[in-house]
mmCIF file of C-alpha atoms in Angstrom:
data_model
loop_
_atom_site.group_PDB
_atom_site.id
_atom_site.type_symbol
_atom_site.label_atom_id
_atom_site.label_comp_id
_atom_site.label_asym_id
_atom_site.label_seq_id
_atom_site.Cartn_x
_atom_site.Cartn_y
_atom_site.Cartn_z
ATOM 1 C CA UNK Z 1 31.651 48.502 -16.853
ATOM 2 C CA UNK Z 2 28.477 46.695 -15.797
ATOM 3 C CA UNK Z 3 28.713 43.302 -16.577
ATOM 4 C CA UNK Z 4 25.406 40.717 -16.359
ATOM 5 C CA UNK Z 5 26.329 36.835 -16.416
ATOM 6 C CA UNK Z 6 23.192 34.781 -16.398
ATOM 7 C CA UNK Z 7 22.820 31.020 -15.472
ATOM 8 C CA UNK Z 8 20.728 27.920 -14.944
ATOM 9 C CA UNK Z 9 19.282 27.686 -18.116
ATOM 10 C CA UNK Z 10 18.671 23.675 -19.458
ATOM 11 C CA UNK Z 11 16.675 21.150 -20.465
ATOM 12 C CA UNK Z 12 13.405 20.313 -18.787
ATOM 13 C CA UNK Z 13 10.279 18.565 -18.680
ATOM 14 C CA UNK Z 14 7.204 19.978 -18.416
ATOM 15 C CA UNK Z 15 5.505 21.062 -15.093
ATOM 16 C CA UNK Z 16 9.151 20.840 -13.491
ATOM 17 C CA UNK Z 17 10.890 23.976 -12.332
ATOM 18 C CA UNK Z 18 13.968 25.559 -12.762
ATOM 19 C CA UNK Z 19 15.358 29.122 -11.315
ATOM 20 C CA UNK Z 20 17.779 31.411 -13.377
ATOM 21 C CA UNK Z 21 20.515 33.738 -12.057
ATOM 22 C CA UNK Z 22 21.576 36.865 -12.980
ATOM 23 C CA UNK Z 23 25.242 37.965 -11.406
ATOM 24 C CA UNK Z 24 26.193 41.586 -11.944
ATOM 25 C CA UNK Z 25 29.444 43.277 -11.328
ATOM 26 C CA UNK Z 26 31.096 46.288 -11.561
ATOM 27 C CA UNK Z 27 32.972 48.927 -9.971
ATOM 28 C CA UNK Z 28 29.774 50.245 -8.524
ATOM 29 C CA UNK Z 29 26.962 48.385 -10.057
ATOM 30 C CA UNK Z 30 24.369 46.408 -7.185
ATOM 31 C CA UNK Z 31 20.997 45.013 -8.196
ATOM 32 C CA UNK Z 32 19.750 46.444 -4.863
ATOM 33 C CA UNK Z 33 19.908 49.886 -6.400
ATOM 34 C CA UNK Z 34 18.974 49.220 -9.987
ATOM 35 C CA UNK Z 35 15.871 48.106 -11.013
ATOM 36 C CA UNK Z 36 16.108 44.452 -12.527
ATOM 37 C CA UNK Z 37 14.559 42.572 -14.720
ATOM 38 C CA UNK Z 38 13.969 39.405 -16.994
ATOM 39 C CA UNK Z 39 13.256 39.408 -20.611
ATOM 40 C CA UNK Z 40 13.116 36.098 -22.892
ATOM 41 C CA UNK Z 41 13.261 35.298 -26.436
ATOM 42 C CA UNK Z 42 11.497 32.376 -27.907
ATOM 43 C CA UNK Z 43 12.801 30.871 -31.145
ATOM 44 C CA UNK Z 44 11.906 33.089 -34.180
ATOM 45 C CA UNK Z 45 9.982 35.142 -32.072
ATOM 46 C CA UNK Z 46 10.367 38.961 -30.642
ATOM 47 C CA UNK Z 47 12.017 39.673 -27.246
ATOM 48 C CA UNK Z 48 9.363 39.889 -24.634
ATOM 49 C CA UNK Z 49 8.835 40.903 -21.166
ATOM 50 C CA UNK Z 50 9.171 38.350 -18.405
ATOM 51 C CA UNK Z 51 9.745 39.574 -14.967
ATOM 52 C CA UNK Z 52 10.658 43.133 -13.163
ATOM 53 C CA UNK Z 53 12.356 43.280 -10.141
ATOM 54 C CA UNK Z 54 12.446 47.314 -8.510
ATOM 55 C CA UNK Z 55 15.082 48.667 -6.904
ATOM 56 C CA UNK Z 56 13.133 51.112 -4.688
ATOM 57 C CA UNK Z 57 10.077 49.245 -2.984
ATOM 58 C CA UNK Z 58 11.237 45.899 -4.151
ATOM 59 C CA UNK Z 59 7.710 45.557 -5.861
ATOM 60 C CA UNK Z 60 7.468 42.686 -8.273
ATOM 61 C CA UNK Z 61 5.488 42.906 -11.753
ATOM 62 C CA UNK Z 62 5.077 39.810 -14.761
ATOM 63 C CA UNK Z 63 4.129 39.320 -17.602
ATOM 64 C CA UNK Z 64 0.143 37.431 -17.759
ATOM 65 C CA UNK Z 65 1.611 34.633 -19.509
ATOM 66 C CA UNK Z 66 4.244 33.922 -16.616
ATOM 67 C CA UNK Z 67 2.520 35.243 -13.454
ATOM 68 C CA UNK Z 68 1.557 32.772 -10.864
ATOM 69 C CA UNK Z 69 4.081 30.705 -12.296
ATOM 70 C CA UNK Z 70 7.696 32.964 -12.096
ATOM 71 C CA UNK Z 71 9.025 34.322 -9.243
ATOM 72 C CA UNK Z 72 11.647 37.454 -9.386
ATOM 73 C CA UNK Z 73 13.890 37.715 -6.162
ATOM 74 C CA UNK Z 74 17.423 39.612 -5.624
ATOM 75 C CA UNK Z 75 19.781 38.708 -3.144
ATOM 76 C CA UNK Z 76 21.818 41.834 -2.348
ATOM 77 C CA UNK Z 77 24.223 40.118 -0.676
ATOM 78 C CA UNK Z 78 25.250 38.001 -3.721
ATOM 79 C CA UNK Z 79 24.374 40.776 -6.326
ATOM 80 C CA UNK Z 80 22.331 38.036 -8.068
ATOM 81 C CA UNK Z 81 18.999 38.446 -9.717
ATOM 82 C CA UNK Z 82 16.883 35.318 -9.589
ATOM 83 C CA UNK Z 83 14.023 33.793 -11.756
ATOM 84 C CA UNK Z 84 12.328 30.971 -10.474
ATOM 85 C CA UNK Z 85 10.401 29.098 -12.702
ATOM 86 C CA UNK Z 86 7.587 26.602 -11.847
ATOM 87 C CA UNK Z 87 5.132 24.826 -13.770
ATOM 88 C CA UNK Z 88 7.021 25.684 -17.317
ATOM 89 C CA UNK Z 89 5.510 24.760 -20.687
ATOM 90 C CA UNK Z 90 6.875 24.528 -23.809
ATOM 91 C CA UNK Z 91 5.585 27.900 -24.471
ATOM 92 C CA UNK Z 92 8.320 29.157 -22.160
ATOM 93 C CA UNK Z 93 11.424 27.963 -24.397
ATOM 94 C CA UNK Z 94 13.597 30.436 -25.329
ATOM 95 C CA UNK Z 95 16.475 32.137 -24.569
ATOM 96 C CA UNK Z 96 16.041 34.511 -21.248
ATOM 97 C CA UNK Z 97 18.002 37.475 -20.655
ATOM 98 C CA UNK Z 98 19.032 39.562 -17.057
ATOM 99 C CA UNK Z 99 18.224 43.540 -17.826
ATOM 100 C CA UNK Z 100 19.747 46.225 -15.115
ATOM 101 C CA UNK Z 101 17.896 49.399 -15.226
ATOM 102 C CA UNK Z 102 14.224 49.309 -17.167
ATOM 103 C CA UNK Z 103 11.517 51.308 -16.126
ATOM 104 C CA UNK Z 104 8.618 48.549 -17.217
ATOM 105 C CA UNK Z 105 7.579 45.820 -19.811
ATOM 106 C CA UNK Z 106 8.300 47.931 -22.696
ATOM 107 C CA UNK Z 107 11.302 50.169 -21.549
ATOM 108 C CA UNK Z 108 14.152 47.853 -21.062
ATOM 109 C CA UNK Z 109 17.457 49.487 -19.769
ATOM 110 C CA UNK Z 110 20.719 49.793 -21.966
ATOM 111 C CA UNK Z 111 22.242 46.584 -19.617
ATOM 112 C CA UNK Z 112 22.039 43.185 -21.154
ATOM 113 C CA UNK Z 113 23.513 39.591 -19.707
ATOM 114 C CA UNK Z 114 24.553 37.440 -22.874
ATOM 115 C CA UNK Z 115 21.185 34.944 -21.864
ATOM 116 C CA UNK Z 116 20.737 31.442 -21.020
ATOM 117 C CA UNK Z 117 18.905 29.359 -22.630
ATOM 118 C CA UNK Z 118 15.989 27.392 -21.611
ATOM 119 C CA UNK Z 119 14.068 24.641 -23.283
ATOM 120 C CA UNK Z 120 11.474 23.065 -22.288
ATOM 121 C CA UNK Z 121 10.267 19.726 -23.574
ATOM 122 C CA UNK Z 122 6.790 18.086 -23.781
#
């Protein structure tokens, strides 16, 4: 079964930075051959799109409200997913969670990491 363990979340000020990881495993399961992505939830608040990662080209797409600011990376070798985070605001409090397998913003695949948690003080 494909498992998704995510880390790094905290406490942080803001305009610091912090970068989230996103471990798969599995028999067969490699985020070099899925495509990846991040997806947050802010308190009382919908899930929404953060970061995509593909599997293919390795092209990168973000949400407006994030880009210039997040950073989605893989490292194969590790079968970690990475967000790095820069600049955060409060606005970016939530809990953030690794998907394996979407096809865009709003098409999230069936694979979901229990999330980390991220809060982000003022």
């Amino acid at each position: 079964q494909v498992q998704l363990v995510e880390s790094g979340g905290g406490l942080v000020q803001a305009g610091e930075s912090l970068r989230l990881s996103c471990k798969a495993s599995g028999h067969t399961v490699r985020v070099g051959g899925n495509n990846m992505g991040w997806f947050r939830q802010p308190p009382g608040k919908e899930r929404e799109f953060v970061a995509q990662i593909t599997w293919v080209h390795i092209n990168t797409y973000y949400a407006e409200s994030v880009k210039g600011r997040f950073t989605i990376s893989r490292d194969d070798a590790k079968n970690t997913v990475y967000l790095q985070m820069n600049s955060v605001t409060p606005e970016d409090t939530g809990t953030y969670y690794c998907n394996l397998g979407l096809a865009g913003p709003s098409q999230p695949g069936n694979y979901w990491g229990q999330g980390t948690q991220v809060t982000v003080s003022s």
